[in-house]
Coordinates of C-alpha atoms in Angstrom, one line a residue:
M16 CA 33.0 28.7 -76.6
S17 CA 31.0 31.7 -77.4
L18 CA 31.0 34.6 -75.0
D19 CA 27.6 33.6 -73.6
G20 CA 28.5 30.3 -73.0
A21 CA 31.4 31.2 -71.1
L22 CA 29.7 34.0 -69.1
S23 CA 27.4 30.9 -68.1
V24 CA 30.0 28.5 -67.0
A25 CA 31.7 31.2 -64.7
T26 CA 28.2 32.6 -63.1
G27 CA 27.5 29.0 -62.8
G28 CA 30.9 28.4 -60.8
L29 CA 30.1 31.4 -58.9
R30 CA 26.5 29.9 -57.5
L31 CA 28.3 26.7 -56.5
L32 CA 30.8 28.3 -54.7
D33 CA 28.4 30.7 -52.9
R34 CA 26.6 27.9 -51.8
Q35 CA 29.5 26.0 -50.7
M36 CA 30.7 29.0 -48.4
A37 CA 27.3 29.2 -46.9
R38 CA 27.4 25.7 -46.2
A39 CA 30.8 25.7 -44.8
A40 CA 29.9 28.8 -43.0
D41 CA 26.6 27.0 -41.4
D42 CA 28.9 24.0 -40.2
I43 CA 31.4 26.4 -38.5
A44 CA 28.5 28.4 -36.7
N45 CA 26.7 25.1 -35.6
A46 CA 29.5 23.1 -34.8
G47 CA 28.6 23.0 -31.2
T48 CA 24.9 22.6 -31.8
A49 CA 23.6 19.2 -30.6
G50 CA 23.0 16.9 -33.4
H51 CA 24.6 18.9 -36.4
T52 CA 26.6 16.9 -38.8
R53 CA 29.2 18.1 -41.2
K54 CA 27.5 18.8 -44.5
S55 CA 28.9 18.7 -48.2
Q56 CA 27.6 20.3 -51.6
A57 CA 29.1 19.1 -54.7
G58 CA 29.0 20.3 -58.0
L59 CA 27.4 18.3 -61.1
A60 CA 28.8 19.0 -64.5
Q61 CA 26.7 20.1 -67.4
T62 CA 26.7 21.2 -70.7
V63 CA 25.9 25.0 -71.4
A64 CA 23.6 25.4 -74.5
G65 CA 25.7 23.0 -76.3
A66 CA 28.7 25.5 -76.2
G67 CA 30.8 24.0 -73.1
N68 CA 30.8 22.5 -69.6
G69 CA 29.7 24.1 -66.9
V70 CA 28.7 23.3 -63.1
R71 CA 25.1 22.7 -61.1
A72 CA 24.9 22.9 -57.6
Q73 CA 23.4 19.6 -56.3
A74 CA 21.8 19.3 -52.8
I75 CA 23.4 19.4 -49.7
T76 CA 23.9 15.9 -48.3
R77 CA 25.8 14.3 -44.9
D78 CA 28.0 11.7 -44.4
V79 CA 26.9 9.5 -41.4
D80 CA 27.6 6.1 -40.4
L81 CA 24.4 4.7 -39.4
A82 CA 25.8 1.8 -37.7
V83 CA 27.8 3.9 -35.2
Q84 CA 25.1 6.1 -34.7
A85 CA 22.6 3.3 -34.1
A86 CA 25.3 1.8 -31.3
Q87 CA 25.7 5.1 -29.7
Q88 CA 21.9 5.6 -29.4
R89 CA 21.8 2.4 -27.7
A90 CA 24.8 3.1 -25.4
G91 CA 23.0 6.2 -24.3
G92 CA 20.1 4.4 -23.6
D93 CA 22.0 2.1 -21.4
V94 CA 23.4 5.4 -19.8
A95 CA 20.0 6.4 -18.8
A96 CA 18.8 3.4 -17.6
A97 CA 21.8 2.9 -15.3
T98 CA 21.3 6.3 -14.1
L99 CA 18.0 5.8 -13.1
R100 CA 18.8 2.5 -11.1
E101 CA 21.8 4.1 -9.5
R102 CA 19.9 6.9 -8.4
L103 CA 16.7 4.9 -7.1
L104 CA 18.6 1.8 -5.3
G105 CA 21.1 4.6 -3.8
G106 CA 18.6 5.3 -1.4
V107 CA 18.1 1.7 -0.3
E108 CA 21.8 1.4 -0.1
A109 CA 21.5 4.2 2.2
A110 CA 18.7 3.0 4.4
H111 CA 20.9 -0.2 5.1
G112 CA 23.5 1.5 7.2
S113 CA 27.0 0.9 7.4
P114 CA 28.4 -2.7 7.9
E115 CA 32.1 -1.4 8.9
N116 CA 30.1 0.6 11.5
G117 CA 28.1 -2.4 12.7
D118 CA 24.7 -0.4 12.0
S119 CA 23.4 -2.4 9.1
L120 CA 21.0 -5.1 9.2
G121 CA 23.2 -8.0 9.9
G122 CA 25.1 -6.1 12.6
L123 CA 22.2 -5.1 14.5
M124 CA 21.1 -8.7 14.6
G125 CA 24.5 -9.8 15.7
G126 CA 24.2 -7.1 18.3
L127 CA 20.9 -8.5 19.4
Q128 CA 22.5 -11.6 19.9
S129 CA 25.1 -10.1 21.8
A130 CA 23.1 -8.2 24.0
F131 CA 20.8 -11.4 24.7
I132 CA 24.4 -13.1 25.5
D133 CA 25.0 -10.7 28.0
L134 CA 21.6 -10.8 29.9
R135 CA 22.6 -14.8 30.0
E136 CA 25.3 -14.1 32.2
Q137 CA 23.1 -11.8 34.8
P138 CA 19.4 -12.6 34.1
A139 CA 18.6 -10.1 36.9
D140 CA 20.5 -7.1 35.8
S141 CA 17.9 -4.4 34.7
V142 CA 20.7 -2.4 32.6
R143 CA 21.2 -5.5 30.8
R144 CA 17.3 -5.7 30.0
G145 CA 17.3 -2.3 28.8
A146 CA 20.3 -3.0 26.7
V147 CA 18.1 -5.8 24.9
V148 CA 15.0 -3.4 24.6
E149 CA 17.5 -0.5 22.9
A150 CA 19.0 -3.4 20.6
A151 CA 16.0 -4.7 19.6
A152 CA 14.3 -1.0 18.9
Q153 CA 17.4 -0.1 16.6
L154 CA 16.9 -3.3 14.5
A155 CA 13.2 -2.5 14.2
T156 CA 14.0 1.2 13.2
R157 CA 16.5 -0.2 10.6
L158 CA 14.1 -2.7 9.1
N159 CA 11.3 0.2 9.0
G160 CA 13.9 2.4 7.6
I161 CA 14.6 -0.2 4.9
S162 CA 11.0 -0.9 4.0
D163 CA 10.4 3.0 3.7
A164 CA 13.5 3.4 1.4
I165 CA 12.3 0.7 -0.8
G166 CA 8.8 1.8 -0.9
T167 CA 9.9 5.4 -1.9
A168 CA 12.3 3.7 -4.7
R169 CA 9.2 2.0 -5.8
Q170 CA 6.9 4.7 -6.2
G171 CA 10.0 6.9 -7.8
A172 CA 10.3 4.3 -10.5
Q173 CA 6.4 4.5 -10.9
D174 CA 6.9 8.5 -11.2
A175 CA 9.6 7.9 -13.4
L176 CA 7.6 5.8 -15.8
R177 CA 4.8 8.2 -16.2
A178 CA 7.4 10.8 -16.9
E179 CA 8.8 8.5 -19.5
V180 CA 5.6 7.8 -21.0
A181 CA 5.1 11.5 -21.6
A182 CA 8.7 12.3 -23.0
V183 CA 8.2 9.3 -25.5
N184 CA 4.7 10.6 -26.7
A185 CA 6.4 14.0 -27.1
G186 CA 9.5 12.6 -29.2
L187 CA 7.1 9.9 -31.3
S188 CA 5.0 13.4 -32.1
E189 CA 8.4 15.3 -33.1
V190 CA 9.8 12.2 -35.3
A191 CA 6.3 12.1 -37.1
T192 CA 6.2 15.8 -38.0
L193 CA 9.8 15.4 -39.1
N194 CA 9.0 12.4 -41.2
R195 CA 6.4 14.4 -42.9
D196 CA 8.6 17.3 -43.7
I197 CA 11.5 15.2 -44.8
A198 CA 9.2 13.2 -47.2
R199 CA 7.8 16.5 -48.5
E200 CA 11.2 18.0 -49.2
H201 CA 12.6 15.0 -50.6
A202 CA 9.7 14.6 -53.2
A203 CA 10.3 18.1 -54.2
G204 CA 14.0 17.1 -54.5
R205 CA 15.5 19.6 -51.7
S206 CA 17.8 18.9 -49.4
T207 CA 16.9 17.2 -46.3
A208 CA 20.0 17.2 -44.5
G209 CA 19.4 19.7 -41.9
L210 CA 15.7 18.1 -40.9
E211 CA 17.5 14.6 -40.8
D212 CA 19.7 15.8 -38.1
Q213 CA 16.8 17.1 -36.1
R214 CA 15.1 13.9 -36.5
D215 CA 18.4 11.7 -35.4
L216 CA 18.4 13.9 -32.4
A217 CA 14.8 13.3 -31.7
I218 CA 15.4 9.7 -32.0
G219 CA 18.5 10.0 -30.0
G220 CA 16.1 11.2 -27.1
L221 CA 13.7 8.3 -27.4
A222 CA 16.5 5.7 -27.5
Q223 CA 17.1 6.6 -24.0
S224 CA 13.8 6.1 -23.2
L225 CA 13.4 2.6 -24.6
D226 CA 15.7 0.5 -26.9
L227 CA 14.4 0.8 -30.5
S228 CA 15.5 0.3 -34.2
V229 CA 15.2 2.4 -37.0
I230 CA 14.3 1.2 -40.4
R231 CA 14.6 3.8 -43.2
A232 CA 12.4 4.0 -46.2
T233 CA 13.5 5.2 -49.7
N234 CA 11.5 8.3 -49.5
G235 CA 13.5 9.2 -46.3
E236 CA 10.9 8.6 -43.6
V237 CA 11.8 6.2 -41.0
T238 CA 9.9 3.6 -39.0
L239 CA 10.6 3.0 -35.4
V240 CA 10.8 -0.4 -33.7
A241 CA 10.9 -1.1 -29.8
R242 CA 12.5 -4.1 -28.6
G243 CA 10.0 -7.4 -28.4
G244 CA 8.7 -6.1 -32.1
V245 CA 6.3 -3.1 -31.0
V246 CA 6.0 -0.6 -34.0
L247 CA 5.9 2.9 -32.4
P248 CA 2.9 4.7 -33.8
L249 CA 4.1 8.0 -35.4
V250 CA 1.4 10.4 -35.9
P251 CA 2.0 14.1 -35.3
G252 CA 0.3 15.6 -32.3
S253 CA -0.9 12.2 -30.9
A254 CA -0.2 10.3 -27.5
P255 CA -0.1 6.7 -28.1
F256 CA 1.4 5.7 -24.7
S257 CA -0.6 6.2 -21.3
L258 CA 0.2 5.2 -17.9
A259 CA -2.6 6.0 -15.0
D260 CA -1.1 7.5 -12.1
A261 CA -0.6 5.0 -9.0
T262 CA 0.5 5.1 -5.2
V263 CA 2.5 2.1 -5.0
G264 CA 2.1 0.3 -1.7
S265 CA 4.1 -3.1 -0.6
G266 CA 1.3 -5.5 -1.7
A267 CA 0.7 -3.8 -5.1
Y268 CA 1.6 -5.6 -8.3
H269 CA 1.1 -5.2 -11.8
G270 CA -0.9 -7.9 -14.0
G271 CA -3.5 -10.4 -13.1
A272 CA -5.4 -9.0 -10.3
G273 CA -2.8 -6.5 -9.4
T274 CA -3.8 -2.9 -8.7
L275 CA -0.5 -1.3 -10.5
P276 CA -1.3 0.0 -13.9
G277 CA 0.4 -0.9 -16.8
V278 CA 1.7 1.2 -19.8
M279 CA -0.7 1.2 -22.5
L280 CA -0.3 1.4 -26.4
G281 CA -3.8 1.6 -28.3
G282 CA -5.7 -0.1 -25.8
R283 CA -3.0 -3.0 -25.1
D284 CA -0.8 -3.8 -22.0
V285 CA 2.7 -3.5 -23.3
T286 CA 4.5 -3.1 -20.0
R287 CA 6.3 -6.3 -20.1
Q288 CA 7.4 -5.9 -23.8
L289 CA 9.3 -2.7 -22.9
A290 CA 13.2 -3.3 -22.7
G291 CA 16.2 -0.8 -22.5
G292 CA 16.5 2.7 -21.3
R293 CA 14.7 4.3 -18.7
M294 CA 11.3 3.0 -19.2
G295 CA 12.8 -0.5 -19.1
A296 CA 14.9 0.1 -16.4
A297 CA 11.4 1.4 -14.3
V298 CA 9.4 -1.4 -15.1
T299 CA 12.0 -3.7 -14.1
L300 CA 12.5 -1.6 -10.9
R301 CA 9.0 -1.2 -10.0
D302 CA 7.8 -4.9 -10.8
A303 CA 10.9 -7.0 -10.0
T304 CA 13.8 -5.7 -8.3
L305 CA 12.3 -3.4 -5.4
P306 CA 9.2 -5.8 -4.5
R307 CA 11.9 -8.6 -4.2
M308 CA 14.0 -6.7 -2.1
Q309 CA 11.0 -5.7 0.1
A310 CA 10.1 -9.5 0.4
E311 CA 13.7 -10.0 1.7
A312 CA 13.4 -7.6 4.2
D313 CA 9.9 -8.8 5.2
L314 CA 11.4 -12.3 5.3
A315 CA 13.9 -11.1 7.8
A316 CA 11.8 -9.3 9.9
S317 CA 9.0 -12.1 9.9
Q318 CA 11.8 -14.6 10.9
L319 CA 13.4 -12.6 13.0
A320 CA 9.7 -12.1 15.3
H321 CA 8.4 -15.7 14.3
R322 CA 11.8 -17.8 15.8
L323 CA 11.8 -15.6 19.0
D324 CA 8.1 -16.2 19.5
Q325 CA 8.4 -19.6 19.1
Q326 CA 10.5 -20.0 21.8
G327 CA 8.2 -18.3 24.3
L328 CA 9.2 -14.6 23.9
R329 CA 7.1 -12.3 21.9
L330 CA 9.6 -9.4 21.5
F331 CA 8.5 -8.2 17.9
T332 CA 4.8 -7.7 16.7
D333 CA 3.1 -5.5 14.0
A334 CA 1.1 -2.7 14.9
A335 CA -1.8 -5.0 15.9
G336 CA 0.2 -7.0 18.1
A337 CA 0.6 -10.1 15.3
V338 CA 3.6 -12.2 14.5
P339 CA 3.6 -13.5 11.0
D340 CA 4.2 -17.3 10.2
P341 CA 6.9 -17.3 7.9
T342 CA 6.5 -20.7 7.2
Q343 CA 3.4 -19.9 4.8
P344 CA 3.5 -18.9 0.9
Y345 CA 4.9 -15.0 1.0
A346 CA 2.4 -13.7 -1.4
G347 CA -1.2 -12.8 0.0
S348 CA 0.4 -13.2 3.7
A349 CA 0.7 -10.9 6.6
M350 CA 4.3 -11.0 6.1
I351 CA 3.9 -8.6 3.1
G352 CA 5.2 -4.9 4.4
F353 CA 5.9 -6.6 7.8
A354 CA 9.4 -4.9 7.5
G355 CA 7.8 -1.6 7.8
T356 CA 5.4 -2.2 10.4
I357 CA 8.0 -4.4 12.8
R358 CA 7.7 -2.8 16.2
V359 CA 9.2 -3.9 19.8
N360 CA 6.5 -5.4 21.5
P361 CA 5.1 -2.5 23.9
A362 CA 4.4 -5.0 26.8
V363 CA 8.2 -5.8 26.8
A364 CA 9.5 -2.2 26.5
A365 CA 7.1 -1.7 29.3
D366 CA 8.5 -4.7 31.6
P367 CA 11.9 -5.8 30.4
A368 CA 11.8 -8.7 33.0
L369 CA 9.9 -10.4 30.4
L370 CA 13.1 -10.8 28.2
R371 CA 14.0 -13.4 31.2
D372 CA 10.9 -14.5 32.2
G373 CA 9.0 -14.8 28.6
T374 CA 5.8 -13.3 27.2
Q375 CA 3.8 -16.9 26.6
A376 CA 3.9 -20.6 27.1
V377 CA 4.9 -22.7 24.2
V378 CA 3.5 -26.1 23.2
G379 CA 5.7 -28.6 22.1
A380 CA 5.7 -30.1 18.7
P381 CA 7.4 -33.4 17.6
A382 CA 8.9 -31.5 14.7
G383 CA 9.0 -27.9 16.1
P384 CA 10.3 -26.1 19.6
T385 CA 10.2 -27.8 22.7
A386 CA 7.1 -26.8 25.3
F387 CA 8.4 -23.9 27.7
T388 CA 6.5 -22.4 30.8
P389 CA 7.2 -18.9 31.3
N390 CA 8.9 -18.0 34.7
P391 CA 6.2 -17.6 37.3
P392 CA 5.7 -14.2 39.3
G393 CA 8.4 -14.2 41.9
G394 CA 10.0 -17.0 40.5
P395 CA 13.9 -17.6 40.2
A396 CA 15.8 -13.7 39.7
G397 CA 18.5 -16.2 37.9
F398 CA 15.8 -17.8 35.5
A399 CA 17.9 -18.6 32.1
T400 CA 16.0 -21.2 30.4
L401 CA 14.2 -18.8 27.9
L402 CA 17.6 -17.0 27.5
D403 CA 19.1 -20.5 26.5
R404 CA 16.1 -21.1 24.1
V405 CA 16.8 -17.6 22.3
L406 CA 20.7 -18.1 22.1
D407 CA 20.8 -21.7 20.7
F408 CA 17.6 -21.7 18.7
S409 CA 16.3 -18.1 18.0
F410 CA 19.7 -17.4 16.6
G411 CA 21.0 -20.9 16.0
G412 CA 20.1 -23.0 12.7
E413 CA 17.8 -25.5 14.5
Q414 CA 14.5 -24.5 16.1
A415 CA 14.9 -27.6 18.8
A416 CA 17.7 -30.2 19.4
G417 CA 17.9 -32.2 16.1
V418 CA 15.1 -30.1 14.2
A419 CA 16.7 -27.5 11.5
Q420 CA 15.2 -24.3 11.0
P421 CA 13.0 -24.2 8.0
G422 CA 15.1 -21.6 6.2
F423 CA 14.2 -18.7 4.5
A424 CA 12.0 -18.5 1.2
T425 CA 13.8 -18.3 -2.1
G426 CA 10.8 -18.6 -4.2
G427 CA 7.2 -17.6 -4.5
L428 CA 8.1 -13.9 -3.5
G429 CA 6.6 -10.8 -4.3
P430 CA 3.0 -9.7 -3.9
D431 CA 2.2 -12.0 -6.6
G432 CA 4.2 -14.8 -5.9
T433 CA 6.3 -14.8 -9.1
L434 CA 9.5 -13.5 -7.7
A435 CA 12.6 -15.2 -6.4
S436 CA 15.5 -14.5 -4.4
P437 CA 19.3 -15.4 -4.5
L438 CA 19.8 -15.5 -1.0
S439 CA 19.6 -19.6 -0.8
G440 CA 21.2 -21.6 2.0
L441 CA 20.9 -19.6 4.8
R442 CA 19.8 -20.5 8.0
T443 CA 20.5 -18.2 10.5
L444 CA 19.3 -14.6 11.2
V445 CA 22.8 -13.1 11.5
D446 CA 24.0 -15.0 8.4
Y447 CA 20.8 -13.9 6.3
G448 CA 20.7 -10.4 7.4
A449 CA 24.5 -9.8 6.4
A450 CA 23.8 -11.5 2.9
L451 CA 20.8 -9.1 2.5
V452 CA 22.9 -6.4 2.9
A453 CA 25.2 -7.1 0.7
E454 CA 22.9 -8.4 -2.3
Q455 CA 20.8 -5.1 -1.7
T456 CA 23.5 -2.9 -1.6
G457 CA 25.5 -4.5 -4.0
A458 CA 22.6 -3.7 -6.6
R459 CA 23.6 0.1 -6.3
A460 CA 27.0 -0.8 -6.8
A461 CA 26.3 -3.0 -9.8
A462 CA 24.4 -0.1 -11.4
T463 CA 27.2 2.4 -10.6
E464 CA 29.5 -0.3 -12.5
A465 CA 27.3 -0.7 -15.6
L466 CA 26.8 2.9 -15.9
A467 CA 30.7 3.4 -15.9
R468 CA 30.7 0.8 -18.8
A469 CA 28.2 2.4 -20.9
G470 CA 29.2 5.8 -20.6
S471 CA 32.6 4.8 -21.5
L472 CA 31.3 2.9 -24.6
E473 CA 29.1 6.2 -25.5
S474 CA 32.1 8.0 -25.4
L475 CA 34.1 6.0 -27.6
L476 CA 31.3 5.4 -30.3
A477 CA 30.7 9.6 -30.1
G478 CA 34.2 9.8 -30.8
R479 CA 34.0 7.5 -33.9
F480 CA 30.9 9.5 -34.9
A481 CA 32.7 12.8 -34.7
E482 CA 35.6 11.8 -36.9
R483 CA 33.3 10.7 -39.8
S484 CA 30.3 13.3 -39.4
G485 CA 31.1 16.0 -36.8
V486 CA 32.3 19.6 -38.0
D487 CA 36.3 20.0 -37.7
V488 CA 36.3 24.0 -37.5
D489 CA 39.7 24.4 -38.8
A490 CA 39.4 22.1 -42.0
E491 CA 36.2 23.9 -42.8
V492 CA 38.1 27.3 -42.4
A493 CA 40.7 26.0 -44.7
A494 CA 38.0 25.2 -47.2
M495 CA 36.5 28.4 -46.9
V496 CA 39.8 29.8 -48.0
Q497 CA 40.2 27.7 -50.9
L498 CA 36.7 28.7 -52.0
Q499 CA 37.3 32.5 -51.9
T500 CA 40.0 31.6 -54.2
A501 CA 38.1 30.0 -56.5
Y502 CA 35.5 32.6 -56.2
G503 CA 37.9 35.4 -56.8
V504 CA 39.2 33.3 -60.2
N505 CA 35.6 32.9 -61.7
A506 CA 35.2 36.6 -60.9
R507 CA 38.1 37.8 -62.8
V508 CA 36.5 35.1 -65.5
I509 CA 33.6 37.1 -65.4
S510 CA 35.4 40.8 -65.6
T511 CA 37.5 39.5 -68.8
I512 CA 34.1 38.5 -70.4
Q513 CA 32.6 41.8 -69.7
A514 CA 36.1 43.5 -70.9
M515 CA 35.8 41.4 -74.2
W516 CA 32.2 42.4 -74.3
D517 CA 32.7 46.2 -73.9
A518 CA 35.7 45.8 -76.7
L519 CA 33.2 44.6 -79.0
F520 CA 30.3 46.7 -78.7
S521 CA 33.3 49.7 -79.2
A522 CA 34.3 48.0 -82.4
V523 CA 30.8 47.7 -83.6
R524 CA 29.7 51.5 -83.0

């Protein structure tokens, strides 16, 4: 090998070592940077001017397990979805009160029944009448609070969906810009490792909004496909998704003749195709979970008021003094939102003696309540006919002797009549109230449990990903020591060559 060849080999080695040390220094400096992965840079053997072997630095690459990365991103979406569900359902749980303290819906219904039992012992006792009115007011207030909490959570789901639409648009634009830059660098033969880290971080953020798959092309670009086959547009600076603002009322719904806006993509409503992540969770909460909960609360309020009214005691009404009929289909009925407007009948609150005497006559029906005539003015102070009817039939499983209560609807719920409740086979008010509390508060507990599971899985996958692709600072420092040693060897080679050239020139002179 000539001195020129030896010098070329040595300087090539120095250039490679210099880049490798710079790469190691960059990894160490960015070890704590979100999305940064460990990089490597190999040398490629080459022939130097036909006189010997040298080395040329290759492009910086990264070692990423794409399968583990995709699983980690999906787990991150599950964490985000469960977090949103836990937060919004937590308000509904709090509104139900505490079963242990007896102030939950089931406990207050039982408390009203107990107050009627006490009044039955002494129908003329004004203190016991006042206790019934107070128990009724507490129950109505609890139903109002539950309805308000469900409405607040549903509005929160709508607002969260709007925020996610904006976040997804920003994320898609960022991925599109990085896609373009990566394709350009790839075509020029330059390293795209750093840009790929940034793009993966952006995709991870998108995966928290909705479940998606990543399809990678040979030129370095990616295509994103949401669950359900929706291809996500990747155009820098664009905003492909849109969602109008809306105030969510108890009777609002999405689809058909509903008033709630849908998530639009290129002029097409894709709301029901969205799944996973915060967007999927927000859609499910807004359009299914919370409307069902509202319907269940409305049914509880409607059945409570109706069963008492059937026996001759209009104890509960809406603001207009009406009582909904729970035997009619829920969709489009006066039951919608009744839990939020139910109140103690002002006439009964002003004259609690009506609890004993009755508020109206009841016309008997073959398959319904028997006839009832209120206690006339100046009638018996110990009049107990109405109280017996209330305790036997309003709070019992029958609406008359031998005639079963029609029960609580489980299908045709929601403002559009498309939802169903799991609360089946229940006949009495107290049983339904207790089951409703358990089911609706259990939804928050289920979200918390799902969050714990998804968080554990995400942590496990993050650990596996870090084992392969994370930066080990100790290992990088050790590698830099080796590189510095090799650098010194190459430098001595160059010094020796320089000395040989100086000796040669001296001999010539």
